Coordinates of C-alpha atoms and ligand atoms in Angstrom, one line a residue:
X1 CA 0.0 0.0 0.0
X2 CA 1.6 3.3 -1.2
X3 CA 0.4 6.5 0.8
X4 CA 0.7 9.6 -0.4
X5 CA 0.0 13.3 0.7
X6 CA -1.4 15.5 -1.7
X7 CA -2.2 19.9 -1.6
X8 CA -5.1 19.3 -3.0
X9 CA -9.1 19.8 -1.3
X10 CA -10.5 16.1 -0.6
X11 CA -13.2 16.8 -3.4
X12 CA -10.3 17.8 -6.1
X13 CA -9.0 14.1 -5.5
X14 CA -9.8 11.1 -7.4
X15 CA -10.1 8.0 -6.0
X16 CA -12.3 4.7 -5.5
X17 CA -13.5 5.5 -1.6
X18 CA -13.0 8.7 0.4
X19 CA -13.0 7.6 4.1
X20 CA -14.5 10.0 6.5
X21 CA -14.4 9.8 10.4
X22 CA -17.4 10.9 12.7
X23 CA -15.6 12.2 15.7
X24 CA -17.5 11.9 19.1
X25 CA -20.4 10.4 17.3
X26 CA -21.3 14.4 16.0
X27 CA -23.1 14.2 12.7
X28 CA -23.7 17.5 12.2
X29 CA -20.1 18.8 10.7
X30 CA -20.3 19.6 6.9
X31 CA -18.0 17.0 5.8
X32 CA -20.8 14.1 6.9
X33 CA -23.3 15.1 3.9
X34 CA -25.0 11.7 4.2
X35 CA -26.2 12.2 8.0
X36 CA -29.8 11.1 6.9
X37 CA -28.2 8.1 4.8
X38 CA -26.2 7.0 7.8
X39 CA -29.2 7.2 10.6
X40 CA -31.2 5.4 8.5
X41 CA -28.3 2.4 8.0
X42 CA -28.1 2.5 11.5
X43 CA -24.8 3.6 11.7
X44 CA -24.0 5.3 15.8
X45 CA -20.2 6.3 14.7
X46 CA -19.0 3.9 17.8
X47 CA -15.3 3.9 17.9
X48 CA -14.2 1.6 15.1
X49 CA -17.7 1.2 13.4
X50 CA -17.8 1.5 9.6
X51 CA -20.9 2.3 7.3
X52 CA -19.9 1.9 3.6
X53 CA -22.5 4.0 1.5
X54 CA -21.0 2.5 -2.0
X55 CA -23.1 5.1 -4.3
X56 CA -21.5 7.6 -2.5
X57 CA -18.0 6.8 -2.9
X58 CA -17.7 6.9 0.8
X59 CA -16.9 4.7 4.2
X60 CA -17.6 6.8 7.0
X61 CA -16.0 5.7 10.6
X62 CA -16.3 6.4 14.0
X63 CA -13.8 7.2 16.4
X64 CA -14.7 8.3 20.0
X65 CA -11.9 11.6 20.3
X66 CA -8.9 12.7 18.0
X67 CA -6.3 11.3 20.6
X68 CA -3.8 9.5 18.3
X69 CA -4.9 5.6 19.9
X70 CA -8.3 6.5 18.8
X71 CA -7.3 7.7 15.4
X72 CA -4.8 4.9 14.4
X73 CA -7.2 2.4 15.7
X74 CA -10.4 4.0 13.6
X75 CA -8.2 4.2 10.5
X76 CA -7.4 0.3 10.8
X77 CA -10.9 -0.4 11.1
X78 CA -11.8 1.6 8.1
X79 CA -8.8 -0.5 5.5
X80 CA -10.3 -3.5 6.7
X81 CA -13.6 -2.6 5.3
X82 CA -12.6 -0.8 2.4
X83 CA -10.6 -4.6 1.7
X84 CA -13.7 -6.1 1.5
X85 CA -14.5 -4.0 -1.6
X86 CA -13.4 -4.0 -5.1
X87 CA -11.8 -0.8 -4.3
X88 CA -7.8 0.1 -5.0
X89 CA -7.6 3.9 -4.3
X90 CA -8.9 5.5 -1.1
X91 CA -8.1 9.4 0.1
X92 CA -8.9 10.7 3.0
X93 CA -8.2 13.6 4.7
X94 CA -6.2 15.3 7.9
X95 CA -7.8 14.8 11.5
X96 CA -5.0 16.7 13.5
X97 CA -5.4 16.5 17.6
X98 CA -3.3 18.6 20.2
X99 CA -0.2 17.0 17.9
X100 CA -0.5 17.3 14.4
X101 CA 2.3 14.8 13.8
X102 CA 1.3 12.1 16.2
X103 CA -2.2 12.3 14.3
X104 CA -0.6 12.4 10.6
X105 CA 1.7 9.5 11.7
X106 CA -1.2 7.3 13.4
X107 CA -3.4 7.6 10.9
X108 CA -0.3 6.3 8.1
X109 CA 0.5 3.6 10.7
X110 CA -3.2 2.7 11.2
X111 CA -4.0 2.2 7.6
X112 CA -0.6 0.1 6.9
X113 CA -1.7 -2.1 10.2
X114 CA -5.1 -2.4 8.8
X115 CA -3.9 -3.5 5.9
X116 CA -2.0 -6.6 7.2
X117 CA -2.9 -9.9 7.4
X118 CA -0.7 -13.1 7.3
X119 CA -1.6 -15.1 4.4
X120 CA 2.0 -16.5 3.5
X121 CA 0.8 -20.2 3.6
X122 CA -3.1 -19.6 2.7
X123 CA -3.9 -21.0 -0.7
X124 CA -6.3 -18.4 -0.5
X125 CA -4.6 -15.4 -0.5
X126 CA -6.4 -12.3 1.7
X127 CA -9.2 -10.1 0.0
X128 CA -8.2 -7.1 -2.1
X129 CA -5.1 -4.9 -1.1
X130 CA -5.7 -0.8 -1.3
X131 CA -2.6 0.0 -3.6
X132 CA -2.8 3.6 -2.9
X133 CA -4.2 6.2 -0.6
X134 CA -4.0 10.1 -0.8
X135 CA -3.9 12.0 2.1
X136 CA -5.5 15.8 1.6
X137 CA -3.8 18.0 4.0
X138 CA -7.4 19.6 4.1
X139 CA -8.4 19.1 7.8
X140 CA -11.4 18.4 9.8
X141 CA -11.2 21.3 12.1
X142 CA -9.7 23.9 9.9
X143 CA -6.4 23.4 11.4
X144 CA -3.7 24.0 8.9
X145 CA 0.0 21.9 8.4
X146 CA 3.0 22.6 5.2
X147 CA 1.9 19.1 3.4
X148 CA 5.6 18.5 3.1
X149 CA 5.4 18.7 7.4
X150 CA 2.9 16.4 6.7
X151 CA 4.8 14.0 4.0
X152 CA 7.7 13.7 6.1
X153 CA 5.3 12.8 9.2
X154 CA 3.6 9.8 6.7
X155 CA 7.3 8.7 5.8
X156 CA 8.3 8.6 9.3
X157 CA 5.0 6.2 10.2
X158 CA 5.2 4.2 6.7
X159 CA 8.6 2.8 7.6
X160 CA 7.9 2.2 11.1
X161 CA 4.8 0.8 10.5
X162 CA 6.7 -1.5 7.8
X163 CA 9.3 -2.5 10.2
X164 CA 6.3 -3.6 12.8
X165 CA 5.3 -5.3 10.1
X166 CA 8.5 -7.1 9.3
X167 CA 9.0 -8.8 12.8
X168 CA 5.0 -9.9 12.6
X169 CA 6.1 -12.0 9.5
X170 CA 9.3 -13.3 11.1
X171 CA 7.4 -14.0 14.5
X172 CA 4.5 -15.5 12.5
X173 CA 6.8 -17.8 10.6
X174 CA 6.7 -21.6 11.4
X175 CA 9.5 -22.9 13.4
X176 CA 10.1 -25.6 11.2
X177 CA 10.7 -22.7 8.7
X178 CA 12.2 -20.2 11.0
X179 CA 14.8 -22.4 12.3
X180 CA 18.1 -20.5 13.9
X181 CA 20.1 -20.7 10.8
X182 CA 17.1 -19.6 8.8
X183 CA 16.2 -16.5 11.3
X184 CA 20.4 -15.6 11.4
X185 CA 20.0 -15.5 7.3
X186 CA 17.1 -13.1 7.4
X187 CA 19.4 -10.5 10.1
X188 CA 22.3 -11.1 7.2
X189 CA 19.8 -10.2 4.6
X190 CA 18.8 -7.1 6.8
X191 CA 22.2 -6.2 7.6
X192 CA 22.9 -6.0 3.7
X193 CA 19.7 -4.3 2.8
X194 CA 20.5 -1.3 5.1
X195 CA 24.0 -1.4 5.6
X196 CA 24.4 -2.5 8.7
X197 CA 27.1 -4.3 10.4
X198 CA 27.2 -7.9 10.8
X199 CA 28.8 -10.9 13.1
X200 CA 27.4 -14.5 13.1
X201 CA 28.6 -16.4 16.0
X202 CA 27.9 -20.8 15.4
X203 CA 28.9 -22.8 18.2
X204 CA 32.5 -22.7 17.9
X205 CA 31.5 -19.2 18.2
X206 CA 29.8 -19.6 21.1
X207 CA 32.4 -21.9 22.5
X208 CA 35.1 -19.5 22.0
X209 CA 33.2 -16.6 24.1
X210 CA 32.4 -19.5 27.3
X211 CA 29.1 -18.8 26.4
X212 CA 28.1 -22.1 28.4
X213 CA 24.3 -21.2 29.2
X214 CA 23.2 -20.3 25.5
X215 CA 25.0 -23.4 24.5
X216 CA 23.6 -25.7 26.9
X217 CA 19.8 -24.7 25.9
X218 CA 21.0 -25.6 22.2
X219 CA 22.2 -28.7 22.6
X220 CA 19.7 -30.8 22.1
X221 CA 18.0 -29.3 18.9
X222 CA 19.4 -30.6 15.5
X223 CA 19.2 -27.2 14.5
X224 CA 22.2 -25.4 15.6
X225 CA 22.5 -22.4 17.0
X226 CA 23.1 -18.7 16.3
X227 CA 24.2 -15.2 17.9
X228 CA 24.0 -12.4 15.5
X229 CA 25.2 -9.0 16.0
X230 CA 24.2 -6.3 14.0
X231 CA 25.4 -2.8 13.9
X232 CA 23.7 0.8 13.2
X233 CA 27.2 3.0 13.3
X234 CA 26.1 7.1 11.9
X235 CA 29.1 9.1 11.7
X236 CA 27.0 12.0 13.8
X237 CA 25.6 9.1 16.6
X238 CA 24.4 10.9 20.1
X239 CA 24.5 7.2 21.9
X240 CA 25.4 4.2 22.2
X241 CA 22.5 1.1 22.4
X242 CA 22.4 -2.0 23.1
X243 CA 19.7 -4.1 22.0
X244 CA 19.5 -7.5 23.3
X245 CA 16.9 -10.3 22.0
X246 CA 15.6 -13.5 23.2
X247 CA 15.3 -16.0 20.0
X248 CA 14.1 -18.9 20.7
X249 CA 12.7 -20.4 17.5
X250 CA 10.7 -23.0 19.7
X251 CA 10.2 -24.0 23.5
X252 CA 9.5 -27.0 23.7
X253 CA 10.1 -26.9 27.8
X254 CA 13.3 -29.3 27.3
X255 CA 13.1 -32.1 29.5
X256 CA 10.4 -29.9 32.1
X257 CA 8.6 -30.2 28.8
X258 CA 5.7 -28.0 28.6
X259 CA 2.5 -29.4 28.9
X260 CA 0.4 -29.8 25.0
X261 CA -2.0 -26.5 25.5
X262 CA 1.0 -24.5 26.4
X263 CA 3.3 -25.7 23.9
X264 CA 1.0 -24.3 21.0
X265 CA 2.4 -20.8 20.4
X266 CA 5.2 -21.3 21.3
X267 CA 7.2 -20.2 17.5
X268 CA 6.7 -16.7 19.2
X269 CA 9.2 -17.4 21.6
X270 CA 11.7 -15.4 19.4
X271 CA 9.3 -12.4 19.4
X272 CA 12.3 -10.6 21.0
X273 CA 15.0 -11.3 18.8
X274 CA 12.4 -10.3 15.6
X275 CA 11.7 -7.4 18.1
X276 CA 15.5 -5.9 18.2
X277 CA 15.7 -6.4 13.9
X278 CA 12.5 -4.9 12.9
X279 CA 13.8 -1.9 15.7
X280 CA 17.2 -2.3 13.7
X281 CA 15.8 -1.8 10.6
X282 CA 13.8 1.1 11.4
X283 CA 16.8 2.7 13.0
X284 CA 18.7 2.5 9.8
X285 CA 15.8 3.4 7.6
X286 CA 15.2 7.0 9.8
X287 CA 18.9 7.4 9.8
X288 CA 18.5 8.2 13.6
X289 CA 21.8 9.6 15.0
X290 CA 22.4 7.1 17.4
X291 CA 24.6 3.8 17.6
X292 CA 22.4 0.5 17.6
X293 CA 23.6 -2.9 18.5
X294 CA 21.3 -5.5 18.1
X295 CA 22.3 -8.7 19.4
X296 CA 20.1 -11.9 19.8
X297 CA 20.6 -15.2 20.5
X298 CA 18.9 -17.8 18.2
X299 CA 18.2 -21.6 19.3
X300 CA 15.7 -24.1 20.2
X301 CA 14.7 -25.7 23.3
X302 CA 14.2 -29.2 22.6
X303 CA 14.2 -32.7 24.0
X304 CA 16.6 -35.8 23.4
X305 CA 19.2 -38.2 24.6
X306 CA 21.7 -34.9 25.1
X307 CA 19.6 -32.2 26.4
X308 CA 20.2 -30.3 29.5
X309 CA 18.7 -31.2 32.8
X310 CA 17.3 -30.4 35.7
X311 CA 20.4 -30.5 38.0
X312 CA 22.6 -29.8 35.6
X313 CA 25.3 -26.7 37.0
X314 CA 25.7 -24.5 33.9
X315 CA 28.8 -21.8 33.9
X316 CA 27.7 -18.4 32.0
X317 CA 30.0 -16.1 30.1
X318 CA 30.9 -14.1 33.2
X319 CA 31.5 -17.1 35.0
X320 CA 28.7 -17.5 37.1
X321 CA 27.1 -21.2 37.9
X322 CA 23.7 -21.7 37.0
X323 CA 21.9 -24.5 39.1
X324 CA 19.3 -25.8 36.5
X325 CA 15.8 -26.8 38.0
X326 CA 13.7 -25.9 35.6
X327 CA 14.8 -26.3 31.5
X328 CA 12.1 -24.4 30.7
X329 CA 13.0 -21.3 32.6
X330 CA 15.9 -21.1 29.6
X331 CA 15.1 -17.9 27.6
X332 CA 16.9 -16.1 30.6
X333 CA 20.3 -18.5 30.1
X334 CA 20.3 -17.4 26.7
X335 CA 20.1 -13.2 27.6
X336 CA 22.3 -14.1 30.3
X337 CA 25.4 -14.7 27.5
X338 CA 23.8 -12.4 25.3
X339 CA 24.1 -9.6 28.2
X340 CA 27.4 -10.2 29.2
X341 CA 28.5 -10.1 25.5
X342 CA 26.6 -6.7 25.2
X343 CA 28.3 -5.3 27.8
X344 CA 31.9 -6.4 27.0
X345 CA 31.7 -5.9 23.3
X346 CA 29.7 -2.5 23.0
X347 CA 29.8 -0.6 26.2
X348 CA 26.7 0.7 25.6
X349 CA 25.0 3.9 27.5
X350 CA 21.9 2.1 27.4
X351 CA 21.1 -1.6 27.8
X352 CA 17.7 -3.0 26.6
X353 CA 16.6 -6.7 26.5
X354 CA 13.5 -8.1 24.5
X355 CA 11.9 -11.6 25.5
X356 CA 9.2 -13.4 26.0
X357 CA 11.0 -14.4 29.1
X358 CA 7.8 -15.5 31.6
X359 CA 4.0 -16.4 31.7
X360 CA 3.9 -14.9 35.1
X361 CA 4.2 -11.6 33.0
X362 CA 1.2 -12.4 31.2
X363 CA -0.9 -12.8 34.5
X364 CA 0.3 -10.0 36.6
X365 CA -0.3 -7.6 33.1
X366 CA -2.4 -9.1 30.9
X367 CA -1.4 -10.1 27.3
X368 CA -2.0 -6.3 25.7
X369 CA 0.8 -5.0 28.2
X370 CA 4.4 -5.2 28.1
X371 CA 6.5 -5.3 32.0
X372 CA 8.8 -3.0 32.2
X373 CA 11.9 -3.8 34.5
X374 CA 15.0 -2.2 35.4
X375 CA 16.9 -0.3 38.3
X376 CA 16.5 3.5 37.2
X377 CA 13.4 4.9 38.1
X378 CA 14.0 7.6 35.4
X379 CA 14.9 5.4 32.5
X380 CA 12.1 3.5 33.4
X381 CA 9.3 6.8 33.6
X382 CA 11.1 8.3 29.9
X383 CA 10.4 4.4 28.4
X384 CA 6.8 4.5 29.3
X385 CA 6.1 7.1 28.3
X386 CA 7.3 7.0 24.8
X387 CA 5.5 3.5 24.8
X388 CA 2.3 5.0 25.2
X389 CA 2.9 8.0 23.0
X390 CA 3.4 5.4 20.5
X391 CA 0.5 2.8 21.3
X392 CA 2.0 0.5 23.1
X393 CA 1.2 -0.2 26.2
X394 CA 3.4 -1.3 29.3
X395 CA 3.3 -1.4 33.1
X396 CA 6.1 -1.5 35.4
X397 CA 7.1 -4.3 37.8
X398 CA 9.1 -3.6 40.9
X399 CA 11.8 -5.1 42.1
X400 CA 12.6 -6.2 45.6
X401 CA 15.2 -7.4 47.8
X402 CA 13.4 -10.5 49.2
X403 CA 12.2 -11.9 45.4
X404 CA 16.0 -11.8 44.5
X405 CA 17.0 -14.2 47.6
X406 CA 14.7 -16.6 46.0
X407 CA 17.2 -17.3 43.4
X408 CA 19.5 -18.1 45.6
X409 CA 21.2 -21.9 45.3
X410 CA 23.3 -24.5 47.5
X411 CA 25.5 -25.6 44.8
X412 CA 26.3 -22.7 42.4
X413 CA 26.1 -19.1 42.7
X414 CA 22.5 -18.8 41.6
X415 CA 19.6 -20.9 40.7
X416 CA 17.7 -20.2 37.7
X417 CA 14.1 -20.4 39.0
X418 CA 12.8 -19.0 42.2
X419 CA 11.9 -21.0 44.9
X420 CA 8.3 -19.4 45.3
X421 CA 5.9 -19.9 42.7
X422 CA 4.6 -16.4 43.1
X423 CA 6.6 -13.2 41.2
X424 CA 8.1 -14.9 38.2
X425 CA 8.5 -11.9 36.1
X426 CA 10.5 -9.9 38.6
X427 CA 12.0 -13.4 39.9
X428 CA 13.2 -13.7 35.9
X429 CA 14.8 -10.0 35.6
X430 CA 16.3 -10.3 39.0
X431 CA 18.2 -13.5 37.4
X432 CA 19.3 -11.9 34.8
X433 CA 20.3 -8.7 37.0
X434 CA 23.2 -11.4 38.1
X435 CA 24.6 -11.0 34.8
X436 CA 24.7 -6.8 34.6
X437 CA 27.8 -5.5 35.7
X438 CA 27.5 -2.5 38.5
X439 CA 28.3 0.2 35.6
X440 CA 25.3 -1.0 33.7
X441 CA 23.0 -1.5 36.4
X442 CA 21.2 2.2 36.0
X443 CA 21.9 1.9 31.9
X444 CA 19.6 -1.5 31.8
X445 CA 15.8 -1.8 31.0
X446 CA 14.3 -5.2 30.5
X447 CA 11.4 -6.2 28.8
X448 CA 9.0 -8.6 29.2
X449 CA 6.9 -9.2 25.9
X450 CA 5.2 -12.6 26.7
X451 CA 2.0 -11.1 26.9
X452 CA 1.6 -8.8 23.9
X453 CA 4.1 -10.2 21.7
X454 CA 1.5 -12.9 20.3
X455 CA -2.1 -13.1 21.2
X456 CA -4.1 -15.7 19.4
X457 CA -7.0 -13.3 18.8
X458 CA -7.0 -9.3 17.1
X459 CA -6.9 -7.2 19.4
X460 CA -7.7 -3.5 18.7
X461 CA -5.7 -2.6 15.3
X462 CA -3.5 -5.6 16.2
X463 CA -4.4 -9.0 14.1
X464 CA -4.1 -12.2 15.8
X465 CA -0.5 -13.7 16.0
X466 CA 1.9 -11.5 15.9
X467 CA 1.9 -8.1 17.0
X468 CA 5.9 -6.7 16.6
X469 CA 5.6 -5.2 20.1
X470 CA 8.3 -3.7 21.4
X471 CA 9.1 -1.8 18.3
X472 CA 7.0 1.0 17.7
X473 CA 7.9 1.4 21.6
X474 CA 11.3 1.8 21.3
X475 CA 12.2 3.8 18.4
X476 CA 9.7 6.2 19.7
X477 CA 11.8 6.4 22.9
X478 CA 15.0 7.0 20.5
X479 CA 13.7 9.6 18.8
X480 CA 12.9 11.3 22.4
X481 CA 16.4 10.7 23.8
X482 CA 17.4 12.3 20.7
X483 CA 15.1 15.6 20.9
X484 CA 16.5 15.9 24.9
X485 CA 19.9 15.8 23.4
X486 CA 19.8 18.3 21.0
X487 CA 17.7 20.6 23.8
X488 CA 20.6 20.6 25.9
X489 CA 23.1 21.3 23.4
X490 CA 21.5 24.1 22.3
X491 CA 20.9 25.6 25.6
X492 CA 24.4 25.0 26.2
X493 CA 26.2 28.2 26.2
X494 CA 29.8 26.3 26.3
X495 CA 28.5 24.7 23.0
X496 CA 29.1 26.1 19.6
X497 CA 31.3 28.9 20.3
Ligands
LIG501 N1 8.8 -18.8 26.7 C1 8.3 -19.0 28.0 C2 7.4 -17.9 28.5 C3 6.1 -17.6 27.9 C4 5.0 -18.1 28.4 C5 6.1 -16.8 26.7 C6 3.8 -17.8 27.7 C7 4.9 -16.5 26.1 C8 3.7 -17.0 26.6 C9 9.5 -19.2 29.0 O1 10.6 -19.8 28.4 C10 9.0 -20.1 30.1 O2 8.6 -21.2 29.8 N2 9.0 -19.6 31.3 C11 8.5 -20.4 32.4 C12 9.3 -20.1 33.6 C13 9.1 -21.0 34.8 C14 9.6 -22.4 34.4 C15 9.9 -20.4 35.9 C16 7.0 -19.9 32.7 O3 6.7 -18.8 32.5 O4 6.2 -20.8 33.0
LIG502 ZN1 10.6 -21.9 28.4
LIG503 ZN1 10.9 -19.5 26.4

């Protein structure tokens, strides 16, 4: 779907439909010219509710206020209905809020997320595609905006939107399909798309960095594994990031195998990993000034005559002893390495990890909401909100002294469950807190995506499987590190003299 922005008045544009929102269910504005048409089809303009009146050229939708959620979410609604039509061409025209751009760019990102569906192994393919929608920069309220303001706005959503997009497909992929090797060729393809940087690490690999946890969670998959480092280097970079991604093309459990209801799914266990490269190509694609490292670590966690075990003593790449009890608690041995390679290799000024790490996430949150761990009360408060000015939502778990002694162990330096069913997610980041150095401990955020990362059934603008959480998120939170940067330099008076 191309989008486009156009000068031009909504009635000076041709196209198949013109969609056109009711805001706060108000009828009477003189853009709805078919109020009478509409009452009569019953049509309330509820948030998300469509009436197509086909004669007229026109969908109409509802959407309850012009706060961005609302907008992107009514605009989603309104592709999915115009799909259902023979129609190719829609326009449409500006609803601008309190912030023009976060309104130009959900309603870009709304109609690109509508417009998804994942049909890769349907014999019958999805219903018609929109090939092309013109955006008026006529708006609702009489507000005005330079269209190329608003053209750079709709770039700026189309290729996050896109990335999103990108880590749904990888996420959505089977994990017959996506095995490691197959998930570390797509990062490779990435890197040589945009120009990134790129190191793939195989087991000798591994082996040569002591990575003993990651390695132990491979073994007994016939797919073997990967650790792939991209990098995002501009020459005019304001930080240094770290992005680190849990990949694990299937959990199985491993020998604590997971039960058959809870096994289903379970492909989207390398939602992170897809996470940190749709993030990485997004990054790259905005030419953000900023440094990215994304580095994920790729296996399985399988079953068979050498897989890991319960009892097992594991020694991570810092040289800490992991008492296994659980092989399903393993998405946290893999970051572990992953971590302490971040740290040693990048010396990053921010540290983020991406994981479907536990189901205790999903039932202290909910499956719409992301946790949000870390040590700095700041870093954590800047995050969230970018999250929601973006549409994601997240809430913050806190961490405790008491949860942390849980992990401790009689036999190695720290156990990789807790010993209390109860606080898994905090239990999980307070594991991998073992593995952040004390410099890094106020530069680290971790993220828990079990819960929105996949969800069988759509959920707002979000279709079922796959939603690429975590990435709209972030490089929202970039490009505000980014705008506090440049504040301060230019209200330093030391700077540029
Ligand atoms: N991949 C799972 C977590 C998960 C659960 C992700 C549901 C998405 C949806 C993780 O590896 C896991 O199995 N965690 C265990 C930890 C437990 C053994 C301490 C869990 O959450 O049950
Ligand atoms: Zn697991
Ligand atoms: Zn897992």
């Amino acid at each position: 779907m191309q989008i486009e922005t156009s000068p031009l008045k909504r009635h000076e544009i041709d196209a198949d439909i013109e969609i056109v929102c009711v805001v706060a269910k108000k009828m009477d504005h003189p853009w709805i010219e078919e109020k009478d048409l509409l009452e009569m089809a019953g049509f309330k303009g509820e948030q998300d509710e469509t009436c197509l009146l086909i004669e007229k050229k026109r969908l109409y939708v509802g959407v309850d206020s012009l706060h961005h959620d609302d907008v992107r979410s009514a605009y989603a609604a309104a592709i999915r209905a115009v799909r259902k039509t023979q129609a190719q061409t829609v326009k449409t025209a500006l609803y601008l809020g309190k912030c023009s751009a976060q309104n130009v760019k959900a309603m870009a990102e709304g109609m690109i997320f509508g417009d998804y569906e994942y049909d890769t192994y349907r014999s019958e393919k999805a219903k018609h595609p929109v090939k092309k929608v013109t955006i008026s920069c006529e708006d609702f309220n009489g507000k005005t905006i330079a269209c190329e303001k608003a053209a750079a706005y709709v770039q700026n959503a189309v290729i996050l939107a896109q990335a999103t997009n990108y880590t749904r497909n990888i996420v959505n992929t089977p994990p017959d399909d996506m095995i490691p090797e197959m998930l570390a060729l797509k990062a490779v393809a990435l890197a040589e798309a945009n120009d990134l940087e790129c190191i793939v690490l195989d087991e000798k690999g591994l082996e040569a960095e002591n990575m003993g946890a990651f390695l132990a969670v491979s073994r007994a998959s016939d797919h073997p594994p990967r650790l792939v480092h991209l990098a995002y280097k501009p020459k005019n970079a304001k930080f240094k990031v770290a992005l680190v991604g849990k990949g694990l093309t299937y959990d199985s459990g491993g020998l604590s195998l997971k039960p058959a209801e809870y096994m289903v799914t379970m492909k989207s266990d390398k939602a992170g990993a897809c996470a940190v490269m749709g993030i990485m190509k997004a990054v790259s694609e905005l030419g953000l000034p900023i440094e990215v490292h994304g580095i994920v670590g790729v296996t399985e966690n399988m079953i068979g005559g050498n897989a890991y075990k319960p009892d097992d003593i594991l020694t991570a790449k810092n040289g800490t002893t992991i008492e296994i009890r659980n092989t399903d608690a393993e998405g946290r041995l893999v970051l572990a390495d992953c971590l302490c390679y971040a740290q040693e290799k990048v010396k990053p000024d921010y540290l983020l990890d991406f994981a479907t790490l536990t189901g205790a996430c999903v039932v202290a949150l909910g499956e719409y909401t992301t946790g949000l761990m870390g040590h700095d009360r700041s870093l954590k408060h800047s995050f969230s909100k970018a999250a929601s000015n973006a549409g994601e939502l997240t809430g913050t778990l806190p961490f405790n002294r008491y949860l942390k002694k849980l992990l401790k162990s009689d036999i190695a330096d720290v156990c990789n469950i807790s010993s209390s069913r109860y606080g898994g997610a905090i239990a999980a980041a307070l594991f991998l807190d073992h593995f952040i150095e004390k410099e890094y401990k106020h530069k680290w955020l971790h993220l828990d995506i079990a819960g929105p990362a996949y969800v069988e059934k759509a959920w707002g603008y979000n279709p079922a499987g796959a939603s690429g959480a975590g990435v709209r998120m972030t490089v929202k939170w970039f490009e505000q590190i980014i705008k506090q940067a440049e504040k301060k330099q230019s209200s330093d008076p030391s700077h540029g003299e």
